[in-house]
Coordinates of C-alpha atoms in Angstrom, one line a residue:
M160 CA 103.7 104.8 110.6
L161 CA 107.4 105.1 109.5
H162 CA 110.3 106.5 111.1
L163 CA 112.7 108.1 109.1
R164 CA 116.2 109.2 110.1
M165 CA 118.3 111.6 108.7
I166 CA 121.6 113.1 108.2
V167 CA 121.1 116.9 106.7
P168 CA 123.9 118.9 105.4
A169 CA 123.6 122.0 108.3
D170 CA 122.7 124.7 105.4
R171 CA 119.5 122.4 104.1
T172 CA 118.4 121.6 107.6
D173 CA 115.9 124.5 107.7
E174 CA 114.9 123.4 104.0
A175 CA 114.1 119.9 105.3
V176 CA 112.7 120.6 108.6
A177 CA 109.8 123.0 106.5
C178 CA 109.3 120.2 104.4
I179 CA 108.1 118.1 107.0
E180 CA 106.2 120.5 109.0
K181 CA 104.2 121.3 106.4
S182 CA 103.2 117.9 104.9
I183 CA 100.4 116.4 106.9
G184 CA 100.6 113.0 108.1
T185 CA 103.9 113.5 110.3
T186 CA 104.8 113.8 113.8
H187 CA 107.3 112.9 116.2
L188 CA 109.9 115.7 114.6
A189 CA 113.4 115.9 116.7
V190 CA 116.4 117.8 115.1
L191 CA 119.9 117.1 116.6
P192 CA 122.2 120.0 115.2
G193 CA 125.8 118.9 114.9
A194 CA 125.0 115.4 116.2
A195 CA 126.3 113.4 112.7
R196 CA 130.1 113.0 112.2
D197 CA 130.0 110.7 109.1
P198 CA 128.8 112.3 107.2
V199 CA 128.9 115.7 109.0
G200 CA 125.7 117.6 109.6
D201 CA 122.6 117.5 111.4
L202 CA 120.5 114.5 112.6
V203 CA 116.5 114.8 111.5
M204 CA 113.9 112.3 112.7
C205 CA 110.4 112.1 112.7
D206 CA 107.7 109.7 112.0
V207 CA 105.3 109.7 109.2
A208 CA 102.1 108.2 107.9
R209 CA 102.9 105.5 105.1
E210 CA 100.3 107.6 103.0
V211 CA 102.2 110.4 102.5
A212 CA 105.5 108.9 103.0
D213 CA 106.5 108.5 99.2
E214 CA 105.7 112.5 98.6
L215 CA 107.9 113.6 101.6
L216 CA 110.3 111.5 100.3
G217 CA 110.5 113.0 96.8
E218 CA 110.5 116.8 98.4
L219 CA 113.6 115.6 100.5
G220 CA 115.3 114.0 97.9
E221 CA 115.2 117.1 95.6
L222 CA 117.3 118.8 98.6
G223 CA 120.1 116.6 97.5
I224 CA 119.9 115.1 101.0
E225 CA 120.4 111.5 99.6
K226 CA 123.6 112.8 97.8
D227 CA 125.3 114.9 100.8
G228 CA 123.6 112.8 103.7
S229 CA 121.5 110.0 104.1
I230 CA 117.7 109.1 104.5
S231 CA 116.8 105.9 106.2
V232 CA 113.6 104.5 106.4
E233 CA 112.5 101.9 108.9
N234 CA 108.9 100.5 109.5
I235 CA 107.1 101.5 112.9
D236 CA 105.9 98.1 114.6
L237 CA 104.0 99.8 117.5
S238 CA 103.5 103.4 118.2
L239 CA 101.8 104.2 121.6
S240 CA 101.4 108.2 120.7
H241 CA 98.5 109.9 120.5
R242 CA 99.8 112.4 118.1
A243 CA 100.7 109.4 116.0
D244 CA 97.3 108.1 115.7
Q245 CA 96.2 111.9 115.0
A246 CA 98.8 112.1 111.6
E247 CA 97.6 109.1 110.3
E248 CA 94.2 110.4 110.9
A249 CA 95.0 113.3 108.8
A250 CA 96.6 111.6 105.9
P251 CA 94.5 111.3 102.9
G252 CA 93.9 107.4 102.4
E253 CA 94.8 104.1 103.7
G254 CA 98.6 102.9 104.9
A255 CA 97.8 99.4 103.2
D256 CA 97.0 101.4 99.5
A257 CA 100.4 103.3 99.7
V258 CA 103.4 102.9 97.6
L259 CA 106.8 103.7 98.3
W260 CA 108.3 103.7 94.6
E261 CA 111.5 104.1 96.2
H262 CA 111.4 101.4 98.5
L263 CA 110.1 99.5 95.7
A264 CA 113.2 99.9 93.5
E265 CA 115.5 99.4 96.2
S266 CA 113.6 95.6 97.2
T267 CA 113.8 95.1 93.7
H268 CA 116.7 95.7 92.8
E269 CA 118.5 93.4 95.4
E270 CA 116.0 90.8 94.6
S271 CA 117.2 90.8 91.2
T272 CA 120.7 90.9 91.3
L273 CA 122.3 87.9 89.7
S274 CA 124.0 86.2 92.9
V275 CA 125.7 83.0 93.9
T276 CA 123.1 82.6 96.5
Y277 CA 119.9 83.5 93.9
L278 CA 121.7 80.6 91.5
A279 CA 122.0 78.2 94.3
F280 CA 118.3 78.5 95.9
L281 CA 117.0 78.4 91.8
A282 CA 118.8 75.4 91.1
V283 CA 118.0 73.6 94.5
A284 CA 114.5 74.4 93.9
T285 CA 114.2 73.0 90.3
M286 CA 116.0 69.8 91.5
I287 CA 113.6 69.6 94.6
A288 CA 111.0 69.7 91.4
A289 CA 112.8 67.2 89.7
C290 CA 112.4 64.6 91.9
G291 CA 108.6 65.9 92.2
V292 CA 108.1 65.4 88.9
V293 CA 109.8 62.1 88.2
L294 CA 108.1 60.8 91.3
D295 CA 105.0 62.4 90.4
N296 CA 104.9 64.0 94.2
A297 CA 102.9 67.0 94.4
I298 CA 104.1 67.5 97.9
L299 CA 107.9 68.3 96.2
I300 CA 106.4 70.4 93.6
V301 CA 104.6 73.0 96.1
G302 CA 107.7 72.6 98.1
A303 CA 110.3 73.8 95.2
M304 CA 107.8 76.1 94.1
A305 CA 108.1 77.9 97.6
V306 CA 111.9 77.4 97.8
G307 CA 112.1 79.2 94.2
P308 CA 113.2 82.9 94.1
E309 CA 112.6 84.1 90.5
F310 CA 109.5 86.4 91.6
G311 CA 112.3 88.9 92.4
P312 CA 113.7 89.4 88.9
L313 CA 110.4 89.2 87.8
A314 CA 108.8 92.3 90.0
G315 CA 112.0 93.7 89.3
I316 CA 111.3 93.9 85.1
C317 CA 107.9 95.2 86.2
T318 CA 109.0 97.7 88.4
A319 CA 111.7 98.9 85.7
L320 CA 109.1 99.1 82.7
V321 CA 106.6 100.9 85.2
Q322 CA 109.6 103.3 86.3
R323 CA 111.4 103.3 83.0
A324 CA 114.4 102.1 84.6
S325 CA 116.8 100.5 82.1
R326 CA 119.4 99.5 84.0
L327 CA 117.2 97.6 86.6
A328 CA 115.3 95.9 83.7
L329 CA 118.4 94.5 82.2
R330 CA 119.8 93.4 85.6
S331 CA 116.5 91.6 86.5
L332 CA 116.5 89.9 82.8
V333 CA 120.0 88.9 82.9
A334 CA 119.3 87.4 86.0
L335 CA 116.2 85.9 85.2
L336 CA 117.1 84.0 81.8
V337 CA 121.0 83.3 83.2
G338 CA 119.4 82.0 86.2
F339 CA 116.4 79.5 84.3
A340 CA 120.0 78.6 81.9
V341 CA 122.4 77.4 84.5
A342 CA 119.6 75.6 87.0
M343 CA 118.1 73.8 84.1
A344 CA 121.8 73.0 83.0
L345 CA 122.6 71.7 86.8
T346 CA 119.1 69.8 86.7
V347 CA 120.5 67.6 83.4
G348 CA 123.3 67.0 85.2
F349 CA 121.3 65.9 88.3
S350 CA 119.0 63.8 86.5
L351 CA 121.5 61.8 84.7
M352 CA 123.1 61.4 87.8
M353 CA 120.1 60.0 89.8
N354 CA 119.8 57.8 87.1
G355 CA 122.9 56.1 87.0
F356 CA 122.4 55.5 90.6
N357 CA 119.4 53.9 89.4
L358 CA 117.1 56.6 91.4
F359 CA 115.1 57.6 87.9
H360 CA 113.8 55.5 85.2
D361 CA 113.1 56.6 82.2
Y362 CA 109.6 55.2 82.2
Q363 CA 108.7 57.4 85.2
V364 CA 109.0 60.5 83.0
T365 CA 107.0 58.9 80.6
A366 CA 104.2 57.7 82.8
E367 CA 100.9 59.0 83.4
R368 CA 101.8 61.0 85.9
P369 CA 98.2 62.2 86.9
N370 CA 99.3 64.7 89.9
T371 CA 102.3 66.6 87.9
G372 CA 101.3 65.9 84.0
F373 CA 99.8 69.4 83.8
I374 CA 103.5 70.7 84.0
W375 CA 104.3 70.4 80.3
K376 CA 100.3 70.4 79.1
P377 CA 99.8 74.3 79.2
D378 CA 96.7 75.7 78.4
M379 CA 94.8 78.8 79.4
F380 CA 94.2 77.9 83.1
S381 CA 98.0 78.5 82.8
F382 CA 97.9 81.6 82.2
V383 CA 94.9 82.9 84.1
V384 CA 96.3 82.1 87.3
A385 CA 100.3 83.6 86.4
V386 CA 98.1 86.7 85.7
L387 CA 96.6 86.5 89.0
A388 CA 99.5 85.3 90.7
G389 CA 101.1 88.7 89.1
I390 CA 98.7 90.9 90.4
A391 CA 98.5 89.2 94.4
G392 CA 102.4 89.4 94.1
T393 CA 103.0 92.8 92.9
L394 CA 100.2 94.1 95.3
S395 CA 102.1 91.8 98.5
L396 CA 105.3 93.9 97.3
T397 CA 103.7 97.5 97.5
S398 CA 101.8 97.2 100.2
A399 CA 104.7 95.3 102.3
K400 CA 102.5 92.3 102.7
S401 CA 105.3 90.0 102.1
G402 CA 103.9 87.2 103.6
A403 CA 101.6 86.7 101.0
L404 CA 104.4 86.1 98.4
V405 CA 104.5 82.4 99.6
G406 CA 101.0 82.1 98.3
V407 CA 102.1 83.6 95.0
A408 CA 105.3 81.0 94.8
I409 CA 103.1 77.8 94.9
S410 CA 101.1 79.0 92.4
V411 CA 102.4 79.2 89.3
T412 CA 104.3 76.7 87.6
T413 CA 107.8 78.4 86.5
V414 CA 110.2 76.4 88.5
P415 CA 108.5 73.0 88.0
A416 CA 108.4 73.9 84.7
A417 CA 112.2 74.4 84.4
A418 CA 112.4 71.0 86.0
N419 CA 110.6 68.8 83.7
A420 CA 112.4 70.2 80.9
A421 CA 115.9 69.5 81.9
V422 CA 114.1 66.2 83.3
A423 CA 112.7 65.6 79.8
L424 CA 115.8 66.7 77.6
S425 CA 118.2 64.2 79.8
Y426 CA 115.8 61.3 78.8
G427 CA 115.4 62.4 75.6
E428 CA 111.8 63.5 75.6
Y429 CA 111.6 66.7 73.4
A430 CA 107.9 66.6 73.2
Q431 CA 107.7 67.1 77.2
A432 CA 110.5 69.1 77.1
R433 CA 108.8 71.7 74.5
G434 CA 105.7 71.6 76.6
S435 CA 107.3 72.4 79.7
T436 CA 109.2 75.1 78.1
E437 CA 105.7 76.9 76.8
Q438 CA 104.6 76.2 80.7
L439 CA 107.4 78.2 81.8
L440 CA 107.1 81.1 79.2
L441 CA 103.7 81.2 79.5
N442 CA 103.5 81.6 83.2
L443 CA 106.6 84.6 82.5
A444 CA 104.7 86.4 80.2
G445 CA 101.4 86.4 82.5
I446 CA 103.3 87.4 85.8
I447 CA 105.1 90.3 83.8
L448 CA 102.4 91.8 82.4
A449 CA 99.9 91.3 85.3
G450 CA 102.4 93.1 87.5
T451 CA 103.2 95.8 84.7
L452 CA 99.7 96.2 84.6
T453 CA 99.2 96.3 88.6
L454 CA 102.0 98.5 88.8
F455 CA 100.8 100.9 86.1
V456 CA 97.1 101.3 87.6
Q457 CA 98.9 101.8 91.4
K458 CA 100.9 104.8 89.9
L459 CA 97.9 106.6 88.2
L460 CA 96.0 106.1 91.2
W461 CA 98.6 107.2 93.5
A462 CA 99.3 110.7 91.2
K463 CA 95.7 111.2 92.3
Q464 CA 96.3 110.5 96.2
R465 CA 98.7 113.2 95.9
E466 CA 96.9 115.9 94.3
R467 CA 94.4 115.3 97.3
T468 CA 97.7 115.5 99.7
A469 CA 99.0 118.5 98.2
K470 CA 95.4 120.3 98.5
A471 CA 95.3 118.7 102.3
A472 CA 98.7 120.1 103.0
A473 CA 97.6 123.7 101.4
R474 CA 94.9 123.7 103.6
K475 CA 97.2 122.9 106.7
A476 CA 99.3 125.6 106.1
T477 CA 96.6 128.4 105.6
A478 CA 94.7 127.1 108.4
Q479 CA 98.5 127.9 110.6
P480 CA 98.5 131.2 112.0

C-alpha cells in the first residue's frame, strides 16, 4: 500500500475526493478543510493499492494539484487494517508488478544528475578497480562494481527513451559520458602516482592475470550478461526492490573496464586500452538496450492493466446506490 498526502486548492477538493472515491483499491480517506497554510488549501490523505496508484496519480495530476498544491507519496511498511486488505484485494494485478512512472522519472532524475558526489563515487570505484586489475584481485573488482553509481544514468537513459523525455536523456547522457571521462582521467593520474611510489609495476599490467584478464577481452558472454543485468536492474527499480541493484552492479564490467583502460593507457598498453573500451561500450549498450525494452514491455502490459482497472472502477460506480 501507498499513502498519499495532498494539499489541494479548496476549489478542487471535491473533484480530488471524487477521483479517490471512484478509484478501486483506495481506503482511509481523510479530508481536513483549510488545514494547509503553505500553500493554502485542504489537506487530503488516503491509502491506495500500488496496483492502481499510477492511474490515480494521473487523474489527480490532471486537476493541476501538483502545480497549485502538492502530492506526496510514501510507502506503507505495515498497515493493520481490514479495509486496507480489502482495498488490495479489490485492485487488479499484483503490487510487485505495478509501475509508478512518476516515481521512476523522479528517482532516475536524481540518480542521473552530474554532481560532485556522483563523480567522487565513480572515480573512487574506478581507482579501486585499478588496484584490482593490477593485483589481479577479483575481490577488489567486485567491490568496485558495488561502489560504482553508473546504473543511475543508464536507467535515466532507458526511462527517457520510453517516456520520450529529451531533457532527462540529455542529463543522463552527460552524467554518463562526463562521469566516465573524469573517472578514467583521474585513474590515469592515480596509476602514475602509484607507479611513482613503486606500488604499481608495468609487468603486473602485462602479466597473464587469470582472475581479471577477461576485462579487456570482450565476447558475446559480456553482452549477454549486460542484457540480463539490464533487465534485472530495470525490474528492481520499477518494483521498488532496490536490493537487487547490488547484484546488478556486481554482474557487469563497466567500472572495471574503465579502470583497466585507464591503467593500460598510463603504461602505453594500447591494445589492452582498446579492448577494455570495447568491453565498456558493449556493457553499456547491452544494459541500455535491455532496460529500454523492459520498460517498453512493462508500459504495454500496464496499459492493458489500466484498461482492466477502468472497467473494474466502472463496475464499482454502477454497483454503488
